[in-house]
Coordinates of C-alpha atoms in Angstrom, one line a residue:
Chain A
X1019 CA 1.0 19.4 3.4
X1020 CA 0.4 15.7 4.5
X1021 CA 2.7 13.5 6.3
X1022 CA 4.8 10.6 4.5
X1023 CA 2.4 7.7 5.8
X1024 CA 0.4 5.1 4.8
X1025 CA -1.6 4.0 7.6
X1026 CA -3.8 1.2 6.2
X1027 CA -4.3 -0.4 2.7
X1028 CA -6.9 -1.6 2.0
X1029 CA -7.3 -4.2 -1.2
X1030 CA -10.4 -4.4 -2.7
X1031 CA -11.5 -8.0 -3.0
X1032 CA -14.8 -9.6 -4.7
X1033 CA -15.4 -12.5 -1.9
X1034 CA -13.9 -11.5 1.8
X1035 CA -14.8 -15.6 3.0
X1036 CA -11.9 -16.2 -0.4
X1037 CA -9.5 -13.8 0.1
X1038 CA -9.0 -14.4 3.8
X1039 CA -8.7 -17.8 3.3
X1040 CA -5.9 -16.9 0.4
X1041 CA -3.9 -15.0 3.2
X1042 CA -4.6 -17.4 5.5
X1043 CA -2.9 -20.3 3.4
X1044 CA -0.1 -17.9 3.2
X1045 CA 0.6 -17.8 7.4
X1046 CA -1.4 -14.3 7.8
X1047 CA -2.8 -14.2 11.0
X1048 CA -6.0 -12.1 11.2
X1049 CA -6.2 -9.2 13.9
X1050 CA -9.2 -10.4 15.9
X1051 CA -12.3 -10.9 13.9
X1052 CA -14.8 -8.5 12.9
X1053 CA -18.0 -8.7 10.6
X1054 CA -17.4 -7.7 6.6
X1055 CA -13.5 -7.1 6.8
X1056 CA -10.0 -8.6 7.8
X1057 CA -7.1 -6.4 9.3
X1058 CA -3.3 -7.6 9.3
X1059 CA -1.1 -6.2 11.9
X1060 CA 2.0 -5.1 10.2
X1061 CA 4.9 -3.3 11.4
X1062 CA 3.3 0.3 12.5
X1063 CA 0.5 -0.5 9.3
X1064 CA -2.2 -2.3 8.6
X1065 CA -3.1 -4.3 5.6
X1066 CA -7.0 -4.5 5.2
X1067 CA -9.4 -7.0 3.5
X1068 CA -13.1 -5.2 2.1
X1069 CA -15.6 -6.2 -0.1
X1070 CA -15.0 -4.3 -3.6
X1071 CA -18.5 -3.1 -3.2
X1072 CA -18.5 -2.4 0.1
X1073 CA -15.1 -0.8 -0.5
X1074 CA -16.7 1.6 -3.8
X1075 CA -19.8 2.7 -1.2
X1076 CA -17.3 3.4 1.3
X1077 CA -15.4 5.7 -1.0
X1078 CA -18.6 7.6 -1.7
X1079 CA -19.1 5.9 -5.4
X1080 CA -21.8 3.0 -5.0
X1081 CA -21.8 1.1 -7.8
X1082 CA -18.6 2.3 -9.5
X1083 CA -16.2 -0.8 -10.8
X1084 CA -13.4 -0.9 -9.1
X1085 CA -9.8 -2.0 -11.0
X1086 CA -7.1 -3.6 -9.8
X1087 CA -3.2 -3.9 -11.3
X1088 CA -1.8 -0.2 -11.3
X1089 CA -0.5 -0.6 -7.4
X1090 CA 2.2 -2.9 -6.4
X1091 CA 2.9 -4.7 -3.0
X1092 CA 7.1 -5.2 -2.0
X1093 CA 8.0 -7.7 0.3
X1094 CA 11.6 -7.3 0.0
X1095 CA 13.9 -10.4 1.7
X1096 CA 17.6 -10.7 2.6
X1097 CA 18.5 -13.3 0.5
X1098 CA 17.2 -15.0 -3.0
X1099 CA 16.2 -18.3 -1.2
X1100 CA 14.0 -16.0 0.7
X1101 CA 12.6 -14.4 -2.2
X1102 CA 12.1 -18.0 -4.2
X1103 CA 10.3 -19.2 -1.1
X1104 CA 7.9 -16.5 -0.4
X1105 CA 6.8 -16.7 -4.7
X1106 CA 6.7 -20.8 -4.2
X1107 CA 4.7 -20.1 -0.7
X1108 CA 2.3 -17.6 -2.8
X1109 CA 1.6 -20.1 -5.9
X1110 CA 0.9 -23.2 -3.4
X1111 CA -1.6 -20.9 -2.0
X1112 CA -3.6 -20.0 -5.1
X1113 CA -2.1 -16.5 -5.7
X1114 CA -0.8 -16.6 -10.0
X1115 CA 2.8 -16.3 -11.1
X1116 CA 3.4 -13.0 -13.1
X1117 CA 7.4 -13.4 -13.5
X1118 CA 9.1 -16.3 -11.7
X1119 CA 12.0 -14.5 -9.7
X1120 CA 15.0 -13.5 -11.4
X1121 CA 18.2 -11.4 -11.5
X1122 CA 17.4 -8.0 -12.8
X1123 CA 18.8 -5.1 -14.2
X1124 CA 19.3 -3.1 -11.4
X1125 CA 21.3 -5.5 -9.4
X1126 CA 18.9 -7.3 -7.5
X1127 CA 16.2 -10.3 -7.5
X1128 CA 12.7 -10.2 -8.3
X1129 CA 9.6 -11.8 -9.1
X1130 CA 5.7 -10.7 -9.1
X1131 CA 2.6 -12.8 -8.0
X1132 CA -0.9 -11.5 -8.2
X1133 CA -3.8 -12.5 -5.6
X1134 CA -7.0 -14.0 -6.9
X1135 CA -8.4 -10.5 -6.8
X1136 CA -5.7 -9.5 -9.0
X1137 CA -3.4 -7.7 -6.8
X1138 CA 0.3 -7.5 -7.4
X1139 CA 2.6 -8.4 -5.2
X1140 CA 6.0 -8.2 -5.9
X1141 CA 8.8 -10.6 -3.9
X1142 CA 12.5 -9.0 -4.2
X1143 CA 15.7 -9.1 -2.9
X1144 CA 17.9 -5.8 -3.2
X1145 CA 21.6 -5.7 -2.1
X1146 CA 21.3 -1.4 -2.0
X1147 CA 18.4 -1.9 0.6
X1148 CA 19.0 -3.6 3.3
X1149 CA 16.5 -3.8 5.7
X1150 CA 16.1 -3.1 9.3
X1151 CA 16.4 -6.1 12.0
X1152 CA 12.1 -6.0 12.1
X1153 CA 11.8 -6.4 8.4
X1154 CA 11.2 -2.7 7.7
X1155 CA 13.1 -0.7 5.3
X1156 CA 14.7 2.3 5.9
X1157 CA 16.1 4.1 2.6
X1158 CA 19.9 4.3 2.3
X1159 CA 21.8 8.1 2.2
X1160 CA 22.4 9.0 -0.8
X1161 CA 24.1 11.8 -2.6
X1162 CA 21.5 13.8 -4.0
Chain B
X410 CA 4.7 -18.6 5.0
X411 CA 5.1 -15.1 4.2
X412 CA 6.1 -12.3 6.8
X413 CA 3.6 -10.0 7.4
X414 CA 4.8 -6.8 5.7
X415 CA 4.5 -4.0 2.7
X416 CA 8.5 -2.4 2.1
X417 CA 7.2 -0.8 -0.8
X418 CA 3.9 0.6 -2.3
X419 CA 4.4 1.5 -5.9
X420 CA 2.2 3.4 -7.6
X421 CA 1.6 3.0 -11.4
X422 CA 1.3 6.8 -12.9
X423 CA 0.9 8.2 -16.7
X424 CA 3.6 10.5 -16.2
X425 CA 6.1 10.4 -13.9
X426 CA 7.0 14.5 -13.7
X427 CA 3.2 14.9 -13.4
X428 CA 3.0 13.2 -10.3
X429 CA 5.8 13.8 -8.8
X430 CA 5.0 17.5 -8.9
X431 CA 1.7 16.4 -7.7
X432 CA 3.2 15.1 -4.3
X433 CA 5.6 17.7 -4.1
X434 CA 2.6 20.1 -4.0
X435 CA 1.6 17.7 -1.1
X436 CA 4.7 18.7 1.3
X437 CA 6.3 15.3 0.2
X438 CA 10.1 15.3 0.1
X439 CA 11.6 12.9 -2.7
X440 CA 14.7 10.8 -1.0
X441 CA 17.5 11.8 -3.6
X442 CA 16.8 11.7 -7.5
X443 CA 17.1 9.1 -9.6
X444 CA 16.4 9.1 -13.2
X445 CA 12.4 7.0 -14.1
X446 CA 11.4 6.2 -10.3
X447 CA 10.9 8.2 -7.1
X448 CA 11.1 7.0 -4.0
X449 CA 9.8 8.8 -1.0
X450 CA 10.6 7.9 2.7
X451 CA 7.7 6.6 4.9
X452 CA 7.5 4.5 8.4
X453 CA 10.1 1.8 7.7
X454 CA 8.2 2.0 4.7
X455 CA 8.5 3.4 0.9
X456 CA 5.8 5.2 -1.3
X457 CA 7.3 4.9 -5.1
X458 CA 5.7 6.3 -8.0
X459 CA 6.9 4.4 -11.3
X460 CA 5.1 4.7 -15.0
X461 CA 2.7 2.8 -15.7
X462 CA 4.1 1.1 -18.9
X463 CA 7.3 0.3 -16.7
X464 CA 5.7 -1.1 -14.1
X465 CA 3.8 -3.1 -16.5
X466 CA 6.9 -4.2 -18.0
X467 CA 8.9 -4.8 -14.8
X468 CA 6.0 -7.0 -13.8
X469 CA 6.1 -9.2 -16.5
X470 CA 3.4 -8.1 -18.9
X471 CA 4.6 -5.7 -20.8
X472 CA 1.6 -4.0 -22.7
X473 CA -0.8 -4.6 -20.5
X474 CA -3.0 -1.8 -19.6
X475 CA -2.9 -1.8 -15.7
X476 CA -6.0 -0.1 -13.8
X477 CA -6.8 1.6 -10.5
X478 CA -8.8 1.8 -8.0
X479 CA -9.6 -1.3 -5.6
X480 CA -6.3 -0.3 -3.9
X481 CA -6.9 2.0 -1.2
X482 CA -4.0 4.1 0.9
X483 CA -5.2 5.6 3.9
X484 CA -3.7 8.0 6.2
X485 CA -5.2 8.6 10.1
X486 CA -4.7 11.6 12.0
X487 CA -5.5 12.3 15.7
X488 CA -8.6 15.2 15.0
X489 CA -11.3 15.8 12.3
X490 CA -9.5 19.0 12.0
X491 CA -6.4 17.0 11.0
X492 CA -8.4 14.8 8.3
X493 CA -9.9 18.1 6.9
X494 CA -6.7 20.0 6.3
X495 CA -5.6 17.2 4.8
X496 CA -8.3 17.1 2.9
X497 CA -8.2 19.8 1.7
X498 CA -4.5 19.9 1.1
X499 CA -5.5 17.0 -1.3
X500 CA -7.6 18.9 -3.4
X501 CA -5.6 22.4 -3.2
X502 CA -2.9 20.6 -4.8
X503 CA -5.0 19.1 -7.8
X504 CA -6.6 15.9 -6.2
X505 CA -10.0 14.9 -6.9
X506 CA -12.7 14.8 -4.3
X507 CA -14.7 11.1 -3.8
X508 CA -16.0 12.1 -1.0
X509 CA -16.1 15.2 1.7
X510 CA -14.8 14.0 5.0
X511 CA -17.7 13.4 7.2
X512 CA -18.6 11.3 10.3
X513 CA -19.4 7.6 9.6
X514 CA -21.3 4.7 10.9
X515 CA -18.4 3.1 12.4
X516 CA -17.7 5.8 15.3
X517 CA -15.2 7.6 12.9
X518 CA -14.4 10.4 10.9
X519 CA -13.4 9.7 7.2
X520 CA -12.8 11.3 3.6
X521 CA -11.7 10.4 0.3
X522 CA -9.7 11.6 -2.6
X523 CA -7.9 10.2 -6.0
X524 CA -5.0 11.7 -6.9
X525 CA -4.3 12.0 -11.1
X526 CA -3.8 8.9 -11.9
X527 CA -6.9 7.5 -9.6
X528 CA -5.0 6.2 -7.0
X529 CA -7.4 6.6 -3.7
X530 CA -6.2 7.9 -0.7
X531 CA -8.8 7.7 2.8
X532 CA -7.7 10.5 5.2
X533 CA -9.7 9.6 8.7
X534 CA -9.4 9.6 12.0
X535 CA -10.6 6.9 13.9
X536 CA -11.0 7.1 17.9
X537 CA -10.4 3.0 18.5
X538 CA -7.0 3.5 17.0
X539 CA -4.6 5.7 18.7
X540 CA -1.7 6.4 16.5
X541 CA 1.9 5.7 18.0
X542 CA 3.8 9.0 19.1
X543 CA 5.6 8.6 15.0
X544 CA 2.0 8.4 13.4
X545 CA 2.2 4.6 13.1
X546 CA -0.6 2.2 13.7
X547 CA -0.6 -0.9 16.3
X548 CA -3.9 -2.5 16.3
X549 CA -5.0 -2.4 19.9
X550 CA -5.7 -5.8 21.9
X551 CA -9.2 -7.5 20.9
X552 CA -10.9 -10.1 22.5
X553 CA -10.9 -12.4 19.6

């Protein structure tokens, strides 16, 4: 039995100096500054920023190659002005268009970047969710 | 400008039965049912797991064969009794072990396990960062 939290995640990235700099360009503000990794204040989470080698040794597997691409990242918006702005805000930055945001099938509005390290992020707007007054989600009642 | 947040972590996963029975062997509770997705409730905050080929395809490249690992998801608890039960809960419901929690250069106490489809979760605790009274993380005050 675990609880349902994530606490910290923590991408992978092959130059830390780089991938701060991406976040930077996209209005991240870095909690403080430490030697050999970045954290991100988010709400009641943090987002982290580690070497890819540092981060395979850390895991107890020095040397192993570490992937990117099978997680995704959601930051969901109110509106689909929101949603184009945050994708043109993450292109301007360096970050590379996967699918320009659009109206999909289930009802809502979506579009994915990835990082220069080649982590998905995915920008969306989605009328069933709406989220909290800080930005967080809560998940609707349902039925089931 | 993007707002500092995560509303969804989606996890890419060769079958989606599979690992959903995976997490339900983990205590987690799915919020409703819904047919090729689960969604589970976290901190104003959702875990999904998708399949992998979907989330290829939702993402814009359908086909292309989407990897693991440089993505870490890490969950603190207050004692390194806490991190080893959970630890162990990991592996008791089929994760692998990376590596046995043990007590690390940084002052802490920290594990790590993949689940089936590689995904790699850290289970620490960390003494410079308190958990909130709902198991959410502020960072505390630096000097920087």
């Amino acid at each position: 039995m675990t609880p349902q939290r994530v606490t910290l995640i923590t991408l992978g990235v092959a130059d830390l100096a780089d991938a701060k700099a991406f976040y930077g360009r996209l209005g991240w503000q870095e909690h403080g500054a430490q030697a050999g990794v970045a954290f991100y204040q988010m709400h009641g989470q943090v987002l982290a920023l580690f070497g890819r080698a540092d981060l395979a040794a850390d895991q107890g597997r020095t040397g192993a190659s570490l992937g990117t691409g099978a997680v995704t990242l959601a930051q969901n918006f109110t509106t689909e002005a929101e949603v184009d702005a945050a994708f043109a805000a993450a292109l301007a930055a360096g970050g590379t268009a996967l699918k320009t945001p659009e109206k999909v099938f289930w009802g809502g509005y979506s579009g994915y970047w990835a990082d220069p390290d080649g982590h998905v992020w995915e920008v969306a707007m989605n009328p069933f969710w709406p989220l909290n007054p800080d930005g967080s989600l809560t998940l609707p009642e349902t039925g089931a």
